[in-house]
Short mmCIF file of C-alpha atoms in Angstrom, two decimals:
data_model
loop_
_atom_site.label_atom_id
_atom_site.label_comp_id
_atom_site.label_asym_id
_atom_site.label_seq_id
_atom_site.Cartn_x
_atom_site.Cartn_y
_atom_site.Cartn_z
CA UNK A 1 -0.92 0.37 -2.15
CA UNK A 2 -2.45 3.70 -1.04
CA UNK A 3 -0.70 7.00 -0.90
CA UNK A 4 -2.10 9.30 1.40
CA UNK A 5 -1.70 13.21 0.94
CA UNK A 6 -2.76 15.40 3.76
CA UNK A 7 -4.64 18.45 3.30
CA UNK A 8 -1.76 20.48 3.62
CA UNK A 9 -0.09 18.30 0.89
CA UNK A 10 2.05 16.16 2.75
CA UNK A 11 2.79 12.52 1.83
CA UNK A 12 2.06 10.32 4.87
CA UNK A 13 4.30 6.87 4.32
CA UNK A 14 5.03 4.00 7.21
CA UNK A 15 9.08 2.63 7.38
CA UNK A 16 9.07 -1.07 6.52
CA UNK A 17 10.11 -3.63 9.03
CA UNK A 18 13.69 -4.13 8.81
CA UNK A 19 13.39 -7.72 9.20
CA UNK A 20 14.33 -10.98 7.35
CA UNK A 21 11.58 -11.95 5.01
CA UNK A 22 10.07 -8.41 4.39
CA UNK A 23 9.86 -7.22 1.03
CA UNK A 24 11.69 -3.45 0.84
CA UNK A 25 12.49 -4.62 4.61
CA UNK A 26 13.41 -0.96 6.31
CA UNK A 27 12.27 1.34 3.07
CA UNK A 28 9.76 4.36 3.27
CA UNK A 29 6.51 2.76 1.35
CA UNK A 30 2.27 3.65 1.43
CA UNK A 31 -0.17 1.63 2.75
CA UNK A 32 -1.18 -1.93 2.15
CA UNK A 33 -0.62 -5.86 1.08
CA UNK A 34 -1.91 -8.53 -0.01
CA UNK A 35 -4.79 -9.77 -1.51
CA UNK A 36 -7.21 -12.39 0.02
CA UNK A 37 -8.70 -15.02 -2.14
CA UNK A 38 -12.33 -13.89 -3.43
CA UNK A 39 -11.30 -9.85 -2.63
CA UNK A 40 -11.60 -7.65 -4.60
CA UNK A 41 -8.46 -4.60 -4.86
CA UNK A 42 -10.63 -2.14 -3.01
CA UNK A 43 -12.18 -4.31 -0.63
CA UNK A 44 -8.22 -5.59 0.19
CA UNK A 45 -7.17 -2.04 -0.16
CA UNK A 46 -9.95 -0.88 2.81
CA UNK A 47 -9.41 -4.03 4.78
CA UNK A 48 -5.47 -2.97 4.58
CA UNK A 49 -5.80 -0.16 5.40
CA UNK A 50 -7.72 -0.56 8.66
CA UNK A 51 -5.63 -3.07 9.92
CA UNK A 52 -2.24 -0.59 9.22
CA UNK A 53 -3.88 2.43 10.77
CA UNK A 54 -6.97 1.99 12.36
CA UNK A 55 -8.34 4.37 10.05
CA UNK A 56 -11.65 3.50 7.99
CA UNK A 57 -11.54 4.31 3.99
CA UNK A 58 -14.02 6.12 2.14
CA UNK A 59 -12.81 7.34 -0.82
CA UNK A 60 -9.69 6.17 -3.06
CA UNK A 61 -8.36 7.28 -6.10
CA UNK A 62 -6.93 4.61 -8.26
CA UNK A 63 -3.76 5.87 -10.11
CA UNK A 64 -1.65 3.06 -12.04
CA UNK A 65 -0.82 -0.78 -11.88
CA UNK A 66 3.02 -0.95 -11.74
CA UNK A 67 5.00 -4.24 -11.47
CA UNK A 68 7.25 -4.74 -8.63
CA UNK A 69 10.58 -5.59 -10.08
CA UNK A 70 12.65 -2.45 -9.65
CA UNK A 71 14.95 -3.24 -6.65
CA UNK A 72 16.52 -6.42 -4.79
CA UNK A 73 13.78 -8.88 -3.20
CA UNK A 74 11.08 -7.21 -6.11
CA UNK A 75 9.05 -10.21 -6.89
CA UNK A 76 7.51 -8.79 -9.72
CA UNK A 77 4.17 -8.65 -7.86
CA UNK A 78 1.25 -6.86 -9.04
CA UNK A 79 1.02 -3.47 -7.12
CA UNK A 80 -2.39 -1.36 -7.59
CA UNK A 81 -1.98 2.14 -6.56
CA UNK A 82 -4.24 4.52 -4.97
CA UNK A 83 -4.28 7.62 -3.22
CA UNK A 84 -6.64 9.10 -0.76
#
């Protein structure tokens, strides 16, 4: 997941699909998703990232692996955070 802070400081999020099968369906989140077999984090992180916004990453912080488990449909998925 990437969170991306503007240079003004502003957090810039996308609203979940509110549909059945989503994870978080309809919640505020950052960037990103899965991870292909054979990719790496960054390279699924970049690829993400792309296909959400069209926009090309250069540079990404990495922050803190947390475990999705804190509200209803968590999985307890792996989540790799970044922010750019």
């Amino acid at each position: 997941m990437l969170l991306i802070v503007t240079d003004d400081g502003d957090l810039l999020m996308h609203l979940r699909d509110d549909i059945e099968g989503v994870v978080h369906r309809g919640c505020w989140a950052g960037f990103g998703g899965a991870v292909d077999p054979g990719e790496s984090f960054e390279d699924a992180l970049r690829r993400e990232i792309l296909e959400e916004t069209g926009v090309s990453l250069r540079r990404a912080t990495f922050l803190a692996d947390v475990v999705d488990e804190v509200s209803e449909g968590g999985r307890g998925d792996l989540v790799r955070m970044f922010v750019s």
